[in-house]
Coordinates of C-alpha atoms and ligand atoms in Angstrom, one line a residue:
M957 CA 119.6 90.2 40.9
R958 CA 117.0 91.8 38.7
L959 CA 114.5 89.9 36.6
K960 CA 112.2 90.9 33.9
C961 CA 108.7 89.3 33.5
K962 CA 106.0 90.6 31.2
D963 CA 108.0 93.9 30.8
V964 CA 108.0 94.5 34.6
I965 CA 111.4 94.6 36.4
Y966 CA 111.7 92.8 39.7
D967 CA 114.7 93.7 41.9
L968 CA 115.1 90.6 44.1
T969 CA 117.6 92.3 46.3
K970 CA 114.9 94.8 47.4
L971 CA 112.4 92.0 48.3
T972 CA 112.3 90.3 51.7
E973 CA 112.8 86.5 51.6
E974 CA 109.1 86.1 52.2
A975 CA 108.1 88.3 49.3
R976 CA 110.6 86.7 47.1
T977 CA 109.2 83.2 47.9
K978 CA 105.7 84.4 47.2
Q979 CA 106.7 85.9 43.9
F980 CA 108.5 82.7 42.8
A981 CA 105.5 80.6 43.8
I982 CA 103.2 82.8 41.7
W983 CA 105.5 82.5 38.7
H984 CA 105.7 78.8 39.1
Q985 CA 101.9 78.5 39.1
L986 CA 101.5 80.8 36.1
N987 CA 104.1 78.8 34.2
K988 CA 101.9 75.7 34.4
K989 CA 99.1 77.5 32.6
E990 CA 100.9 79.5 30.0
K991 CA 104.5 79.7 28.9
L992 CA 105.9 82.3 31.2
E993 CA 109.0 84.1 30.1
I994 CA 111.4 85.4 32.8
F995 CA 114.7 87.0 31.9
C996 CA 117.8 88.0 33.8
C997 CA 118.6 91.7 33.5
C998 CA 122.3 91.4 34.1
N999 CA 123.2 92.3 30.6
E1000 CA 120.6 95.0 29.7
M1001 CA 123.2 97.5 28.7
A1002 CA 124.0 95.3 25.7
N1003 CA 120.3 94.5 25.2
I1004 CA 120.7 90.8 25.9
Y1005 CA 118.2 89.1 28.2
P1006 CA 119.1 85.4 29.1
P1007 CA 115.9 83.3 29.8
M1008 CA 115.4 82.0 33.3
H1009 CA 112.7 79.9 35.0
V1010 CA 111.5 79.1 38.5
R1011 CA 112.4 75.7 39.8
Y1012 CA 110.7 74.0 42.7
L1013 CA 112.8 71.9 45.0
S1014 CA 110.6 69.4 46.7
Q1015 CA 113.3 68.2 49.2
T1016 CA 113.5 71.6 50.8
D1017 CA 110.1 72.9 49.7
K1018 CA 111.8 75.9 48.1
Y1019 CA 111.6 77.8 44.9
I1020 CA 114.7 79.0 43.2
I1021 CA 115.6 80.9 40.0
A1022 CA 117.6 78.9 37.6
N1023 CA 118.9 79.1 34.1
H1024 CA 116.3 77.9 31.6
S1025 CA 117.0 74.2 31.2
L1026 CA 116.2 73.9 27.5
K1027 CA 119.2 75.8 26.1
Q1028 CA 121.2 75.9 29.3
E1029 CA 124.7 75.8 28.1
D1030 CA 124.2 78.5 25.5
D1031 CA 122.2 80.7 27.7
R1032 CA 124.7 80.7 30.5
E1033 CA 127.2 82.4 28.3
L1034 CA 124.7 85.1 27.5
H1035 CA 124.8 86.3 31.1
D1036 CA 127.0 89.2 32.0
S1037 CA 130.6 88.1 32.7
S1038 CA 130.0 88.8 36.4
C1039 CA 126.5 87.4 36.8
P1040 CA 126.5 84.4 39.2
Y1041 CA 124.4 82.5 36.6
N1042 CA 127.2 82.7 34.1
N1043 CA 128.9 79.3 34.1
T1044 CA 132.4 80.5 33.2
F1045 CA 132.3 83.1 35.9
R1046 CA 131.3 80.5 38.5
K1047 CA 134.1 78.2 37.4
T1048 CA 136.6 81.0 37.6
L1049 CA 135.5 81.9 41.1
N1050 CA 135.6 78.3 42.1
Q1051 CA 139.3 78.1 41.2
I1052 CA 140.1 81.0 43.4
G1053 CA 138.3 79.4 46.2
I1054 CA 135.0 81.3 46.1
N1055 CA 131.9 79.2 45.8
Y1056 CA 128.4 80.4 44.8
D1057 CA 125.3 78.6 46.1
E1058 CA 122.5 79.3 43.7
E1059 CA 119.8 78.1 46.2
K1060 CA 120.9 80.5 48.9
D1061 CA 122.2 83.2 46.6
M1062 CA 125.4 83.2 48.7
F1063 CA 129.1 83.3 48.0
S1064 CA 131.3 81.5 50.5
V1065 CA 135.1 81.7 51.0
N1066 CA 137.6 80.7 53.6
L1067 CA 139.9 83.6 54.6
S1068 CA 141.5 82.1 57.6
T1069 CA 145.2 82.8 57.7
K1070 CA 145.8 79.7 59.7
R1071 CA 145.2 77.6 56.6
K1072 CA 148.1 79.3 54.9
K1073 CA 150.8 76.8 55.6
A1074 CA 148.5 73.9 54.5
A1075 CA 147.8 75.6 51.2
N1076 CA 147.8 73.2 48.3
T1077 CA 150.5 74.2 45.9
S1078 CA 148.9 72.4 43.0
E1079 CA 146.2 75.1 43.0
S1080 CA 148.7 77.9 42.6
S1081 CA 149.5 77.3 39.0
S1082 CA 146.0 78.3 38.0
T1083 CA 146.3 81.9 39.2
S1084 CA 148.3 83.1 36.2
S1085 CA 145.3 82.9 33.9
Y1086 CA 143.1 85.3 35.8
R1087 CA 142.7 88.9 34.8
T1088 CA 144.5 90.8 37.4
G1089 CA 146.8 93.1 35.5
T1090 CA 147.9 93.9 39.0
R1091 CA 150.8 91.5 38.6
A1092 CA 151.6 91.4 42.3
T1093 CA 148.8 88.9 42.9
R1094 CA 149.6 86.8 39.9
N1095 CA 152.6 85.0 41.5
M1096 CA 150.7 84.1 44.6
A1097 CA 148.9 80.9 45.2
S1098 CA 145.1 81.2 44.7
T1099 CA 144.7 79.7 48.2
D1100 CA 146.6 82.6 49.7
P1101 CA 144.1 84.4 52.0
M1102 CA 145.3 87.9 50.8
N1103 CA 144.7 86.9 47.2
R1104 CA 141.3 85.6 48.1
L1105 CA 140.4 88.7 50.0
Y1106 CA 141.3 90.8 46.9
Y1107 CA 139.2 88.6 44.6
L1108 CA 136.4 88.4 47.1
F1109 CA 136.2 92.2 47.2
L1110 CA 136.1 92.4 43.4
T1111 CA 133.4 89.8 43.3
M1112 CA 131.3 91.8 45.8
L1113 CA 131.7 94.9 43.7
E1114 CA 130.7 93.1 40.6
Y1115 CA 127.7 91.5 42.4
R1116 CA 126.4 95.0 43.1
R1117 CA 127.4 96.2 39.7
V1118 CA 130.0 98.8 40.8
E1119 CA 132.0 98.0 37.6
K1120 CA 129.3 99.5 35.5
Y1121 CA 128.8 103.2 35.0
T1122 CA 125.8 105.1 33.6
P1123 CA 125.8 108.9 33.8
E1124 CA 122.4 109.0 35.5
G1125 CA 123.0 106.3 38.1
S1126 CA 124.0 107.0 41.7
R1127 CA 127.1 105.3 43.0
N1128 CA 126.3 104.7 46.7
L1129 CA 129.4 102.6 47.3
K1130 CA 128.8 102.1 51.0
G1131 CA 125.3 100.8 50.5
R1132 CA 126.3 98.5 47.7
I1133 CA 129.1 96.9 49.7
W1134 CA 126.8 96.5 52.6
S1135 CA 124.2 94.7 50.5
A1136 CA 126.8 92.5 48.9
A1137 CA 128.0 91.5 52.3
E1138 CA 124.6 90.0 53.0
H1139 CA 125.4 87.5 50.3
V1140 CA 128.8 86.4 51.5
Q1141 CA 129.9 83.9 54.1
V1142 CA 133.5 84.1 55.3
N1143 CA 134.7 81.2 57.4
R1144 CA 131.0 80.1 57.6
K1145 CA 129.9 83.4 59.1
L1146 CA 127.9 86.1 57.4
L1147 CA 130.3 88.8 56.3
K1148 CA 127.8 91.5 57.2
D1149 CA 128.1 90.6 60.9
M1150 CA 131.9 91.0 60.8
L1151 CA 132.2 94.0 58.4
Y1152 CA 133.1 97.5 59.3
I1153 CA 132.8 100.2 56.5
A1154 CA 134.5 103.5 57.2
G1155 CA 131.8 106.2 56.7
T1156 CA 130.7 109.6 57.9
D1157 CA 128.5 108.1 60.7
E1158 CA 130.2 107.2 63.9
K1159 CA 130.4 103.5 64.9
K1160 CA 132.9 101.7 67.0
I1161 CA 134.9 98.8 65.8
N1162 CA 133.9 96.0 68.1
K1163 CA 135.2 92.5 68.9
K1164 CA 133.1 90.9 66.1
I1165 CA 134.6 93.0 63.3
Q1166 CA 137.1 91.1 61.1
L1167 CA 137.0 93.0 57.9
I1168 CA 137.5 96.7 57.7
V1169 CA 136.9 98.5 54.4
G1170 CA 137.7 102.2 53.9
W1171 CA 138.7 104.6 51.2
G1172 CA 142.3 105.4 50.7
N1173 CA 144.2 108.4 49.2
K1174 CA 148.0 107.8 49.4
V1175 CA 148.6 111.5 48.6
T1176 CA 146.4 113.4 51.0
H1177 CA 146.3 110.6 53.6
E1178 CA 149.4 108.5 53.4
P1179 CA 150.0 105.6 55.8
D1180 CA 152.5 106.7 58.4
P1181 CA 154.8 105.0 60.9
D1182 CA 153.6 105.8 64.4
I1183 CA 155.9 108.3 66.1
K1184 CA 155.9 106.7 69.5
F1185 CA 155.8 103.1 68.3
P1186 CA 157.8 102.8 65.1
H1187 CA 156.9 99.1 64.7
L1188 CA 153.3 100.3 64.0
M1189 CA 151.8 101.8 60.9
R1190 CA 148.8 104.1 61.0
I1191 CA 146.4 103.7 58.1
P1192 CA 144.0 106.6 57.6
L1193 CA 140.7 105.4 56.3
L1194 CA 138.5 107.9 54.5
A1195 CA 134.7 107.6 54.5
L1196 CA 133.3 105.6 51.6
D1197 CA 130.3 107.9 51.4
K1198 CA 132.4 111.0 51.4
R1199 CA 135.8 110.2 50.0
D1200 CA 137.6 113.3 51.0
Q1201 CA 136.7 113.0 54.7
L1202 CA 138.8 111.1 57.2
S1203 CA 136.7 108.5 59.0
I1204 CA 139.0 106.5 61.2
E1205 CA 142.6 105.6 61.7
V1206 CA 143.6 101.9 62.0
T1207 CA 146.9 100.9 63.5
I1208 CA 148.6 97.7 62.2
S1209 CA 152.0 96.2 62.7
K1210 CA 154.6 97.2 60.2
S1211 CA 155.3 93.6 59.4
V1212 CA 151.7 93.1 58.3
Y1213 CA 151.9 96.3 56.3
N1214 CA 155.1 95.3 54.6
K1215 CA 153.8 92.0 53.4
G1216 CA 150.5 93.5 52.3
I1217 CA 149.5 94.0 48.7
C1218 CA 149.6 97.8 48.3
F1219 CA 150.3 98.3 44.6
D1220 CA 152.7 101.2 45.2
H1221 CA 154.2 100.7 41.8
L1222 CA 151.0 101.7 40.1
D1223 CA 150.3 105.3 39.3
V1224 CA 147.0 105.2 41.1
K1225 CA 146.9 106.9 44.5
T1226 CA 143.2 106.3 45.4
G1227 CA 141.4 103.1 46.1
Y1228 CA 140.0 100.8 48.8
W1229 CA 141.9 99.7 51.9
L1230 CA 140.9 96.2 53.1
I1231 CA 142.1 95.1 56.5
W1232 CA 141.5 91.5 57.6
K1233 CA 141.6 90.7 61.3
E1234 CA 141.6 87.4 63.1
A1235 CA 141.7 86.2 66.7
E1236 CA 144.1 83.6 68.0
S1237 CA 141.3 82.0 70.0
P1238 CA 137.5 82.6 70.2
D1239 CA 137.8 84.8 73.3
D1240 CA 140.5 87.1 72.0
W1241 CA 140.1 90.4 70.2
P1242 CA 140.9 89.9 66.5
K1243 CA 144.3 91.2 65.4
E1244 CA 145.2 92.7 62.0
K1245 CA 146.6 90.0 59.8
E1246 CA 146.4 91.2 56.2
I1247 CA 146.2 94.4 54.3
V1248 CA 145.2 94.9 50.7
F1249 CA 144.9 98.1 48.7
V1250 CA 142.6 97.9 45.7
P1251 CA 143.4 100.8 43.3
A1252 CA 140.3 102.6 42.1
D1253 CA 138.9 105.7 40.6
E1254 CA 137.8 108.2 43.3
K1255 CA 134.6 109.5 41.6
T1256 CA 133.1 106.1 40.6
G1257 CA 134.8 103.7 42.9
I1258 CA 135.6 101.4 39.9
P1259 CA 138.9 99.5 40.4
V1260 CA 141.6 100.1 37.8
E1261 CA 144.8 98.4 37.0
S1262 CA 147.0 101.3 35.9
G1263 CA 147.3 105.0 35.8
L1264 CA 146.4 105.1 32.1
E1265 CA 143.3 103.1 32.8
L1266 CA 142.4 105.6 35.4
K1267 CA 142.8 108.5 32.9
M1268 CA 140.7 106.7 30.3
L1269 CA 138.0 105.9 32.9
A1270 CA 137.8 109.5 34.1
H1271 CA 137.5 110.7 30.6
L1272 CA 134.6 108.4 29.8
V1273 CA 132.9 109.6 33.0
Q1274 CA 133.5 113.3 32.0
K1275 CA 132.0 112.6 28.5
Q1276 CA 128.9 111.0 30.1
K1277 CA 129.4 107.6 28.4
S1278 CA 127.9 104.3 29.7
F1279 CA 130.5 101.7 30.1
K1280 CA 131.8 98.9 32.2
K1281 CA 135.2 97.9 33.4
P1282 CA 135.4 94.0 33.8
L1283 CA 137.0 93.1 37.0
I1284 CA 137.3 89.4 37.2
Q1285 CA 136.1 87.8 34.0
N1286 CA 136.5 88.3 30.3
V1287 CA 133.5 89.9 28.6
I1288 CA 132.2 86.5 27.7
E1289 CA 128.6 87.6 27.0
L1290 CA 130.0 89.4 23.9
D1291 CA 131.6 86.1 22.9
L1292 CA 135.0 87.5 23.3
D1293 CA 137.7 85.4 24.9
L1294 CA 139.9 88.5 25.0
R1295 CA 139.7 90.4 28.2
P1296 CA 139.1 94.0 27.1
D1297 CA 140.0 96.8 29.4
M1298 CA 136.7 98.6 29.0
V1299 CA 133.5 98.2 27.0
V1300 CA 131.6 101.3 26.0
Y1301 CA 127.9 101.1 25.2
G1302 CA 127.5 103.9 22.6
E1303 CA 124.6 105.4 20.7
N1304 CA 122.3 103.0 18.6
E1305 CA 123.4 99.9 20.4
K1306 CA 127.0 100.3 19.2
I1307 CA 129.5 98.5 21.3
A1308 CA 133.1 99.6 21.4
I1309 CA 136.0 97.9 23.0
I1310 CA 138.8 100.0 24.5
E1311 CA 142.3 98.7 25.2
V1312 CA 144.7 100.8 27.1
A1313 CA 148.1 99.7 25.9
G1314 CA 150.7 100.3 28.5
F1315 CA 153.7 98.2 27.5
E1316 CA 156.2 98.5 24.7
D1317 CA 157.4 95.0 24.1
D1318 CA 156.8 93.2 20.8
A1319 CA 155.0 90.2 22.2
Y1320 CA 152.5 92.5 23.8
R1321 CA 152.0 94.4 20.6
E1322 CA 151.5 91.2 18.6
K1323 CA 148.8 90.1 21.1
L1324 CA 147.0 93.5 20.8
E1325 CA 147.1 93.3 17.0
W1326 CA 145.5 89.8 17.2
K1327 CA 142.9 91.2 19.6
R1328 CA 142.1 94.1 17.3
K1329 CA 141.4 91.7 14.4
K1330 CA 139.2 89.5 16.5
Y1331 CA 137.1 92.4 17.7
L1332 CA 136.7 93.9 14.2
E1333 CA 135.7 90.4 12.9
K1334 CA 133.0 90.3 15.5
G1335 CA 131.6 93.7 14.5
Y1336 CA 132.7 95.7 17.5
Q1337 CA 134.4 99.0 17.3
Y1338 CA 138.0 98.8 18.6
L1339 CA 139.9 101.7 20.1
Q1340 CA 143.4 101.5 21.4
W1341 CA 145.0 104.1 23.5
E1342 CA 148.7 104.2 24.3
G1343 CA 148.5 107.1 26.7
K1344 CA 150.2 109.6 24.3
S1345 CA 147.5 111.2 22.2
S1346 CA 145.0 113.6 23.6
L1347 CA 141.7 112.0 24.7
E1348 CA 140.0 115.4 24.4
E1349 CA 140.8 115.6 20.7
W1350 CA 139.9 112.0 19.9
D1351 CA 136.6 112.3 18.0
E1352 CA 136.2 108.5 17.3
L1353 CA 136.1 108.0 21.1
N1354 CA 134.1 111.1 22.0
N1355 CA 131.4 110.5 19.4
L1356 CA 130.6 106.9 20.5
Ligands
ZN525 ZN1 122.4 87.1 34.5

């Protein structure tokens, strides 16, 4: 996370644990003398800076960054919808089975497929309220490891701000996923130690690897049944740092592939392949157990939920707009309980909400109309695209 203090920006992810502790101790001391103002930078694109403070934990002799206690409840909603200090975000993650430990700055989740049969069915009803758009996961229990894997990955992308785009920023997807993995524990082990990211550099998949992440392109590199062994599927993984280059091919059983979430019904051919592996016993090599495809834009790596969203996103990139595409949460920091598809940060602090309307039914239209009114009431610009009119000729959008 990034913090602002006396107009200096501190990127905590770039500091060693020691340097971080030292900085926190200095702030804690300073705050005793003068009122020191520290702010979270999660929402700087909207020019909102939620106040934070340093807390000393005497039991563990540790300093942590916490929400400012005076106006806690209000401030928590000022955080970006994907900032771990946002209360609603944390609650949502919790329901999916992802916990966030503020003290350790660590997400934890259980992905073991062995728990599957013991899954508590009462938890499943809560899934429907999440923003997925990718309906396939909606009907699945939140305790299902595949669903968790999907959400965990989105959480990791949001943690390293992949869902945000600014024309001048670099994307560095591989680096961002690596650094997110330092803050995730899967089945009580650090994800970084069991993660393989397909890249241009050569590295073997060893016995410790349980999660494989690679780029996918279902047109140029389609998964194929093995010619010699038809019960096997070969998944070509492209490099995350050079997304037109084949990095490695992973072979998984056809039954695992067939029960995977691949979103073939969506008109999006590029995205991330996630392959989860697990060993039967501690001495065995882990075997492929789950596969998930996360549809995403090739240029930015930002996940999308439909072909129309992909077109809109590509257009915003081409027009050099700054925007974000919320992945898990509503855009609550804008006080909108409405789940917009995209938020564009235009000139002069103007904020525009974009809805990509893909369905024709009346109930859906009614809901959109209600949303439109709410957005306008709150002073945001609202643009709705049904995929028919030309984006290139849409001045209202292009002049944002
Ligand atoms: Zn924040």
